[in-house]
mmCIF file of C-alpha atoms in Angstrom:
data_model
loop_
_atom_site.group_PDB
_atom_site.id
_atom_site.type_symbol
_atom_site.label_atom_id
_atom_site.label_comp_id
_atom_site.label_asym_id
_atom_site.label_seq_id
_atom_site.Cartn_x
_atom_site.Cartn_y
_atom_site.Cartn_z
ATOM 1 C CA UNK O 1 -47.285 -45.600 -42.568
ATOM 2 C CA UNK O 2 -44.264 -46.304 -44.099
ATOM 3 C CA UNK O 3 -43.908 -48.981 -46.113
ATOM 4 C CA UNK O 4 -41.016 -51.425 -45.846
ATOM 5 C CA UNK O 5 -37.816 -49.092 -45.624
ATOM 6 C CA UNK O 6 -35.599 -51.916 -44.353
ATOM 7 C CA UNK O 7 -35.973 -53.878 -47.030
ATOM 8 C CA UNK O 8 -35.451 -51.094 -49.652
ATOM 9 C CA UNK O 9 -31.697 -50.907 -48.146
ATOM 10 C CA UNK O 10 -31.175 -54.469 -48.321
ATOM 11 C CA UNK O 11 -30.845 -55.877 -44.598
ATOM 12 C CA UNK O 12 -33.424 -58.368 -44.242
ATOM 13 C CA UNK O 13 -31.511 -61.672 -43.783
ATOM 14 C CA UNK O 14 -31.718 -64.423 -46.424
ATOM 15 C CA UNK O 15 -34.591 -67.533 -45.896
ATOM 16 C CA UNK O 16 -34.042 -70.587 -44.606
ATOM 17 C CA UNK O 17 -34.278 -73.367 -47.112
ATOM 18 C CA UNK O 18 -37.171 -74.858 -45.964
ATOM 19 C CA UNK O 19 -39.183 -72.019 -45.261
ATOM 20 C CA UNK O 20 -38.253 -71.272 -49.347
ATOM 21 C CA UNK O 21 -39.258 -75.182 -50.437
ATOM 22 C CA UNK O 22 -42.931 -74.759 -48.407
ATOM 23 C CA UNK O 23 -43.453 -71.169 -49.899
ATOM 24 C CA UNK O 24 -42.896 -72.416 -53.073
ATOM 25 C CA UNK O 25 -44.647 -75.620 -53.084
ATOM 26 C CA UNK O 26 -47.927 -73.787 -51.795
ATOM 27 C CA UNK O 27 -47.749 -71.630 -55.063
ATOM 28 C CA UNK O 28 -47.103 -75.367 -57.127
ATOM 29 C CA UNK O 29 -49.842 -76.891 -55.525
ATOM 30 C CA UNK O 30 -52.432 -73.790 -56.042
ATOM 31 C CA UNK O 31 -51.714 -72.985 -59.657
ATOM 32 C CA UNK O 32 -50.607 -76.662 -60.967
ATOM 33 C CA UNK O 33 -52.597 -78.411 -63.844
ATOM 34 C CA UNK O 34 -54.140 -81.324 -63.081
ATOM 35 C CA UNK O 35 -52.148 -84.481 -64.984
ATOM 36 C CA UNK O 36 -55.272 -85.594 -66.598
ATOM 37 C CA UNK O 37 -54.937 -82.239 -68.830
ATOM 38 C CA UNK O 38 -51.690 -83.653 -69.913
ATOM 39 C CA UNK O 39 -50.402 -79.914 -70.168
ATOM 40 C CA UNK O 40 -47.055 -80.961 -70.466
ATOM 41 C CA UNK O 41 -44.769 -82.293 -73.688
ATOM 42 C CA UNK O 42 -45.095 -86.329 -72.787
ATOM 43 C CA UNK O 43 -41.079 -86.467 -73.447
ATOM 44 C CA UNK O 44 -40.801 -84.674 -70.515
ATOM 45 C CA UNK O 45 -43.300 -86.585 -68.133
ATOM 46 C CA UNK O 46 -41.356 -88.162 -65.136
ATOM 47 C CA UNK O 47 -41.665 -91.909 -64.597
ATOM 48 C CA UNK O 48 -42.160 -91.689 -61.554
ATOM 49 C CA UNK O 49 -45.816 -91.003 -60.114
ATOM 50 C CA UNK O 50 -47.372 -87.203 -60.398
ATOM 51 C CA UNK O 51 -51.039 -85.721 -59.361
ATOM 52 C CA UNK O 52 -50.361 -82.071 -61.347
ATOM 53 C CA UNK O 53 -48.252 -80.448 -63.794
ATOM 54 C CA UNK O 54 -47.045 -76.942 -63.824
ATOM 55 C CA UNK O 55 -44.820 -74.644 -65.900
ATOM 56 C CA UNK O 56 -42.142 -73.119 -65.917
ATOM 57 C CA UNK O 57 -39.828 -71.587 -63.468
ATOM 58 C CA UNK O 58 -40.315 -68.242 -64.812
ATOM 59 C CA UNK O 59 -43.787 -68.202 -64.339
ATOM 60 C CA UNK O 60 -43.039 -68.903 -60.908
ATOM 61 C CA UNK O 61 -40.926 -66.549 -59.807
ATOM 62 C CA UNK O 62 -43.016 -64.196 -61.235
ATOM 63 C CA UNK O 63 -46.005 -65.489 -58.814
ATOM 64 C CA UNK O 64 -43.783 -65.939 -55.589
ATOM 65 C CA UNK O 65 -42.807 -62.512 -56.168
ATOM 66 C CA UNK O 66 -46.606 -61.214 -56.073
ATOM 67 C CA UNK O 67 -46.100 -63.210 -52.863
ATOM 68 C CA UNK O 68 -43.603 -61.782 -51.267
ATOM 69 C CA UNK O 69 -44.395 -58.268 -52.180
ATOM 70 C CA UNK O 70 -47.702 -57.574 -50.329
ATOM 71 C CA UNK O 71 -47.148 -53.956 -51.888
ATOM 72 C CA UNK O 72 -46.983 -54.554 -55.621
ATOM 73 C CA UNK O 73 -49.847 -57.033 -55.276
ATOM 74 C CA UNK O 74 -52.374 -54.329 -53.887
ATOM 75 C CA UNK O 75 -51.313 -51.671 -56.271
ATOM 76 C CA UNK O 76 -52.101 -54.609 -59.526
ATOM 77 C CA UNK O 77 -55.204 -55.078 -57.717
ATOM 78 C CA UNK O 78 -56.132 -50.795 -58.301
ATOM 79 C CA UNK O 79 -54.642 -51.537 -61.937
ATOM 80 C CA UNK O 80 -56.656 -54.801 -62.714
ATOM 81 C CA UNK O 81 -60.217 -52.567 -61.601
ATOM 82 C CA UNK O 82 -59.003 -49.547 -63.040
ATOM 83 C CA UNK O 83 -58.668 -51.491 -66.320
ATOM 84 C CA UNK O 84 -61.913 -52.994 -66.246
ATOM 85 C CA UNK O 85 -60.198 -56.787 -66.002
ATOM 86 C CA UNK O 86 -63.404 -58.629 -64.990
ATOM 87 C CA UNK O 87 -61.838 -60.574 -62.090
ATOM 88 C CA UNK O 88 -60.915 -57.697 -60.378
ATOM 89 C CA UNK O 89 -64.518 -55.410 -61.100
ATOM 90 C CA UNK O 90 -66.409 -56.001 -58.100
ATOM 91 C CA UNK O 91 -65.031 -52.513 -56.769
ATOM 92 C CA UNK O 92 -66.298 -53.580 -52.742
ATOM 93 C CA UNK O 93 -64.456 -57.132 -52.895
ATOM 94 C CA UNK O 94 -61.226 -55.138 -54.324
ATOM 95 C CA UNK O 95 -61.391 -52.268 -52.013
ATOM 96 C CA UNK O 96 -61.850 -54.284 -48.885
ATOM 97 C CA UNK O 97 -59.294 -56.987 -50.144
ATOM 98 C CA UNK O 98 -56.613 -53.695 -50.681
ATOM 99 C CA UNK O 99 -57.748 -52.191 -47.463
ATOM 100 C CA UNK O 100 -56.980 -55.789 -44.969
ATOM 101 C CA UNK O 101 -53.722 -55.873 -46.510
ATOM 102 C CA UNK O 102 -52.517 -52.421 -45.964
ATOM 103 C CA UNK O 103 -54.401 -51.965 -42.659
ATOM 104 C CA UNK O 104 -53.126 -55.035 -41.334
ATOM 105 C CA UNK O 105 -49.470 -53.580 -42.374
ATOM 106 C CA UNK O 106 -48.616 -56.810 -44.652
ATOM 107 C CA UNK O 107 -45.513 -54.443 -47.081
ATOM 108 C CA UNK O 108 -44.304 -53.819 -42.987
ATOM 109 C CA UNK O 109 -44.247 -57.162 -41.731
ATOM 110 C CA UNK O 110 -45.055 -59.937 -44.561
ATOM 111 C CA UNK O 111 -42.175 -58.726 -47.373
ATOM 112 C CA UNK O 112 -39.443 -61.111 -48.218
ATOM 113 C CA UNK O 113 -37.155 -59.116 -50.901
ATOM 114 C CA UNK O 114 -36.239 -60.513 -53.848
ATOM 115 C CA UNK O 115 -32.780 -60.108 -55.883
ATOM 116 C CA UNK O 116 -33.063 -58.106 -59.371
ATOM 117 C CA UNK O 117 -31.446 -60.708 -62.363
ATOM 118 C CA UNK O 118 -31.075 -59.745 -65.823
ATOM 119 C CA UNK O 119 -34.865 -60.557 -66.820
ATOM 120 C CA UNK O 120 -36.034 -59.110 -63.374
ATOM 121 C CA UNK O 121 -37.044 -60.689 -59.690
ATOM 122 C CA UNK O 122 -35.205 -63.698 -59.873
ATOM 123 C CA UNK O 123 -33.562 -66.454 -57.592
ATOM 124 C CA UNK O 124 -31.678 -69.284 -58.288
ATOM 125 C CA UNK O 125 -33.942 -72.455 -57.056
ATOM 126 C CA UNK O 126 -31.425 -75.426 -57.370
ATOM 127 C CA UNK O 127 -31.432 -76.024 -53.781
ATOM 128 C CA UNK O 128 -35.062 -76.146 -53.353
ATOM 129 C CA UNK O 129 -35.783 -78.536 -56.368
ATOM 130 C CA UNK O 130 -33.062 -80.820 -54.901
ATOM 131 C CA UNK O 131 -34.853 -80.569 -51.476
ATOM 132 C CA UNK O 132 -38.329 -81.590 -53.286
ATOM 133 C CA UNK O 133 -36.760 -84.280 -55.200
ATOM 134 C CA UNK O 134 -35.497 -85.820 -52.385
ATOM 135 C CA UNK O 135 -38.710 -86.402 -50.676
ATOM 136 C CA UNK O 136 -40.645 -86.702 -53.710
ATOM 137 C CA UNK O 137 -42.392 -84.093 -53.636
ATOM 138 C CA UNK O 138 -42.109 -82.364 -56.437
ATOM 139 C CA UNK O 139 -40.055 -83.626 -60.310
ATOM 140 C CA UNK O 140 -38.365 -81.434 -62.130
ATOM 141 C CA UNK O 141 -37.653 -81.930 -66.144
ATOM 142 C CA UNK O 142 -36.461 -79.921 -69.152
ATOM 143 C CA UNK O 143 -38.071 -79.091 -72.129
ATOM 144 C CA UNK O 144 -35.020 -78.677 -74.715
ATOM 145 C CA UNK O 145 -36.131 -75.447 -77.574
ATOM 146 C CA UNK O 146 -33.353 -75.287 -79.795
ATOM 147 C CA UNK O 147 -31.397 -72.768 -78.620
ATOM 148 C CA UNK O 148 -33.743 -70.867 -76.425
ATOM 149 C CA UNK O 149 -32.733 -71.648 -73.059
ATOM 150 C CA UNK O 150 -34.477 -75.570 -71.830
ATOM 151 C CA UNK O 151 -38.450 -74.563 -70.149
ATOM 152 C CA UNK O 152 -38.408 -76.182 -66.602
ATOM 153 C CA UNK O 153 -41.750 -78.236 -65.751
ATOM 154 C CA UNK O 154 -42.573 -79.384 -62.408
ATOM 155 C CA UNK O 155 -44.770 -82.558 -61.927
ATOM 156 C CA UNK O 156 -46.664 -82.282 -58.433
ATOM 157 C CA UNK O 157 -46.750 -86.242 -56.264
ATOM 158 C CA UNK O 158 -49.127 -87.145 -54.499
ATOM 159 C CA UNK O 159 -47.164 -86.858 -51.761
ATOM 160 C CA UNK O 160 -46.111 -83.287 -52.284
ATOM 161 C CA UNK O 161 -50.047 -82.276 -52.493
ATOM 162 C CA UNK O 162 -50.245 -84.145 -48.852
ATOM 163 C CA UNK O 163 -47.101 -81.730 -47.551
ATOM 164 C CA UNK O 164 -48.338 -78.751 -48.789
ATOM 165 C CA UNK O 165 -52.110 -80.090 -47.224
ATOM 166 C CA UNK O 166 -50.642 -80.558 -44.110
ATOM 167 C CA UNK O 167 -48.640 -77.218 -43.667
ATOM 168 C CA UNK O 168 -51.405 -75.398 -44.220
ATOM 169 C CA UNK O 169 -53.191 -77.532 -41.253
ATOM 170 C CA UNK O 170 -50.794 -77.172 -39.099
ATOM 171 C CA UNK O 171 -48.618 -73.897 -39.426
ATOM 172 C CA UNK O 172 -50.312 -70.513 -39.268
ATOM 173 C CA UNK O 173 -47.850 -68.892 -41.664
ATOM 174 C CA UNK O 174 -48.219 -71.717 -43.853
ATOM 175 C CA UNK O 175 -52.162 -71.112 -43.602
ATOM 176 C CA UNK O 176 -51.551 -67.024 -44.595
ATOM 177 C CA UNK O 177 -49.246 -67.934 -47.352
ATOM 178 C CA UNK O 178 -51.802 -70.183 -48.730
ATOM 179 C CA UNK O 179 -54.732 -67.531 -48.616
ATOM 180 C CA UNK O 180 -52.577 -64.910 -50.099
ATOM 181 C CA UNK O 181 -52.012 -67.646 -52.796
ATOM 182 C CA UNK O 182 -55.682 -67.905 -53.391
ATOM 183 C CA UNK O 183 -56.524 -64.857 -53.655
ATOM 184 C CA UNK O 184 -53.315 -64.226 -56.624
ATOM 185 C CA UNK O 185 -55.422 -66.992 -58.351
ATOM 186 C CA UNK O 186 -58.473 -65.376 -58.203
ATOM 187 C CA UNK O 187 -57.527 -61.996 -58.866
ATOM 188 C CA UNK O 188 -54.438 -62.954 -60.906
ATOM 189 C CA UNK O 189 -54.361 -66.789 -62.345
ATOM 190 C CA UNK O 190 -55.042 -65.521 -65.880
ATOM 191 C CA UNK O 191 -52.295 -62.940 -66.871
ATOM 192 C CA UNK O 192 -49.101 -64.529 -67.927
ATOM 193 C CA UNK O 193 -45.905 -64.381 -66.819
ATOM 194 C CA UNK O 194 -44.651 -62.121 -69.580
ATOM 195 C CA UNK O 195 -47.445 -59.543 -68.544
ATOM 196 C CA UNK O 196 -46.513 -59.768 -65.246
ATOM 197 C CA UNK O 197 -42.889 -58.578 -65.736
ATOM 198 C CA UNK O 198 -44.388 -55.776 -68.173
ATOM 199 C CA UNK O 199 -46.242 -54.825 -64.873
ATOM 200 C CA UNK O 200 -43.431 -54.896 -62.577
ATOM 201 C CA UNK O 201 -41.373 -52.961 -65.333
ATOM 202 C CA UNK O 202 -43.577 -50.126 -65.041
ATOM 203 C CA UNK O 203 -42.149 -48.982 -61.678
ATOM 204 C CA UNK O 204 -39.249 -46.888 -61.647
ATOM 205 C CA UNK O 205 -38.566 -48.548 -58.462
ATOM 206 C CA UNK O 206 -38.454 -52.245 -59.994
ATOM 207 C CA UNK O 207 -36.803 -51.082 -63.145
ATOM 208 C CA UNK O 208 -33.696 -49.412 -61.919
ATOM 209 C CA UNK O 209 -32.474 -51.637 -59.447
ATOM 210 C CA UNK O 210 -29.274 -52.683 -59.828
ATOM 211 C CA UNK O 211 -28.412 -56.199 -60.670
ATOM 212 C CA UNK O 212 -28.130 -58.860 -58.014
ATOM 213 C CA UNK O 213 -29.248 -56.205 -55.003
ATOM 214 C CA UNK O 214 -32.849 -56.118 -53.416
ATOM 215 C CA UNK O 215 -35.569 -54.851 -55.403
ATOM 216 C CA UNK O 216 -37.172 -51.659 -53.640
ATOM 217 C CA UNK O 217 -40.855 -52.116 -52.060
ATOM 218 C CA UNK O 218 -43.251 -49.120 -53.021
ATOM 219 C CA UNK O 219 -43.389 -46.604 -50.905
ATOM 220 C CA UNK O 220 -47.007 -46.177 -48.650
ATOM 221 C CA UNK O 221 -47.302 -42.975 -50.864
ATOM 222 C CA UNK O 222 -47.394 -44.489 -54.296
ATOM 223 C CA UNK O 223 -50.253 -47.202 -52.892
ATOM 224 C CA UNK O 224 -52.598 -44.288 -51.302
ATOM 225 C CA UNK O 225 -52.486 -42.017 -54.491
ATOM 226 C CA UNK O 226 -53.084 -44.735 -56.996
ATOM 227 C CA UNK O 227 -55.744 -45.848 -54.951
ATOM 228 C CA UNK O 228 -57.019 -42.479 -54.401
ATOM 229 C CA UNK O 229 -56.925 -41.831 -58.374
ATOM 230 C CA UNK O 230 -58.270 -45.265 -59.382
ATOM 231 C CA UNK O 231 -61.283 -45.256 -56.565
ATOM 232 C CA UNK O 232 -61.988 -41.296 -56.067
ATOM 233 C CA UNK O 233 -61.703 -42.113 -52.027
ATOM 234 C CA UNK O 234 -58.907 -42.006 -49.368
ATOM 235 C CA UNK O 235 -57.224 -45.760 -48.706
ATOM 236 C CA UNK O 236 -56.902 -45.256 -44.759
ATOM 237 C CA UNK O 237 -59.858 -44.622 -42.662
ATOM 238 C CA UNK O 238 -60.752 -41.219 -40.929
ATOM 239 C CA UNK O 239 -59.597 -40.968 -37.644
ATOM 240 C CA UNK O 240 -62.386 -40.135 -35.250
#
């Protein structure tokens, strides 16, 4: 099977706005704090009405890209068990989790490519925050550091959790977006954004593309020899 080849040469056409602002807000509402935690600075707390806090925009582009790379996400899932990271050691949940996802040809059909920026997978998100605002869905403020660029938080409404509720009950893509969501949490929720990029760094692939082009998917051969090293057994099924 090969994985992905058109979007390693950069065809597939850009999303739709829309399509982005649900994607996105699924992740929000998944991995968002909820305000009683008060995880965020309280000079940067909206006054307007929020349910959840979460931070910051690099954090999640680093999660929609696990998203949109069905590929990458399998082979972390071989690193997290070969590494002994105890959300990932149940060895029959992890194989049979790797093995849906590849069988069912997700880096084929389910990859949205992502553009390489100076730090790494990265997309400008102006356009989607406006969209949010606009409904109220989701806040957006900035965390000034000195001279460190500002930290972005995003403050979840009430009415953004119903949106993102609703999508899932009513639009199948939605509803796979939202499981593949889950299981990044489960599997995923507690390594940083920082050791995320170290991850995605490690690829040759990741760490040579050139600026502002697509970021190659693996290939079908690097996923079936890691997996092949890490669990001592072939990833595809005998025929026969």
């Amino acid at each position: 099977m090969s994985i992905a080849p058109q979007f390693v040469h950069g065809i597939q056409p850009e999303g739709f706005l829309e399509v982005d602002a649900a994607r996105l807000l699924l992740i929000l509402t998944r991995f968002a704090r909820p305000a009683s935690e008060l995880t965020f600075p309280p000079a940067c707390a909206p006054t307007e009405s929020f349910v959840a806090h979460f931070a910051s925009e690099y954090y999640l582009q680093k999660l929609d890209f696990l998203l949109r790379y069905p590929a990458y996400f399998i082979y972390e899932l071989t690193e997290l068990h070969q590494a002994g990271d105890p959300a990932a050691s149940d060895r029959e949940m992890i194989t049979a989790t790797i093995r849906k996802i590849y069988d069912d040809r997700e880096p084929e059909l389910q990859t949205i490519p992502f553009r390489k920026f100076w730090r790494g997978a990265y997309e400008r998100r102006d356009d989607v925050e406006a969209w949010w605002w606009a409904r109220e869905l989701v806040f957006i403020k900035f965390e000034l550091r000195g001279t460190a660029a500002p930290w972005k938080h995003y403050f979840l409404t009430q009415a953004g959790q119903a949106v993102a509720a609703r999508l899932i009950e009513n639009v199948p893509h939605a509803k796979w977006y939202a499981d593949r969501i889950e299981q990044i949490h489960r599997f995923m929720g507690h390594i940083s954004a920082a050791d995320i990029k170290a991850r995605q760094y490690r690829h040759a692939r990741y760490r040579e593309a050139n600026l502002n082009e697509y970021i190659p998917d693996l290939t079908a051969e690097e996923i079936a020899e890691n997996f092949r090293h890490v669990f001592d057994e072939p990833l595809e099924a005998p025929v026969g």
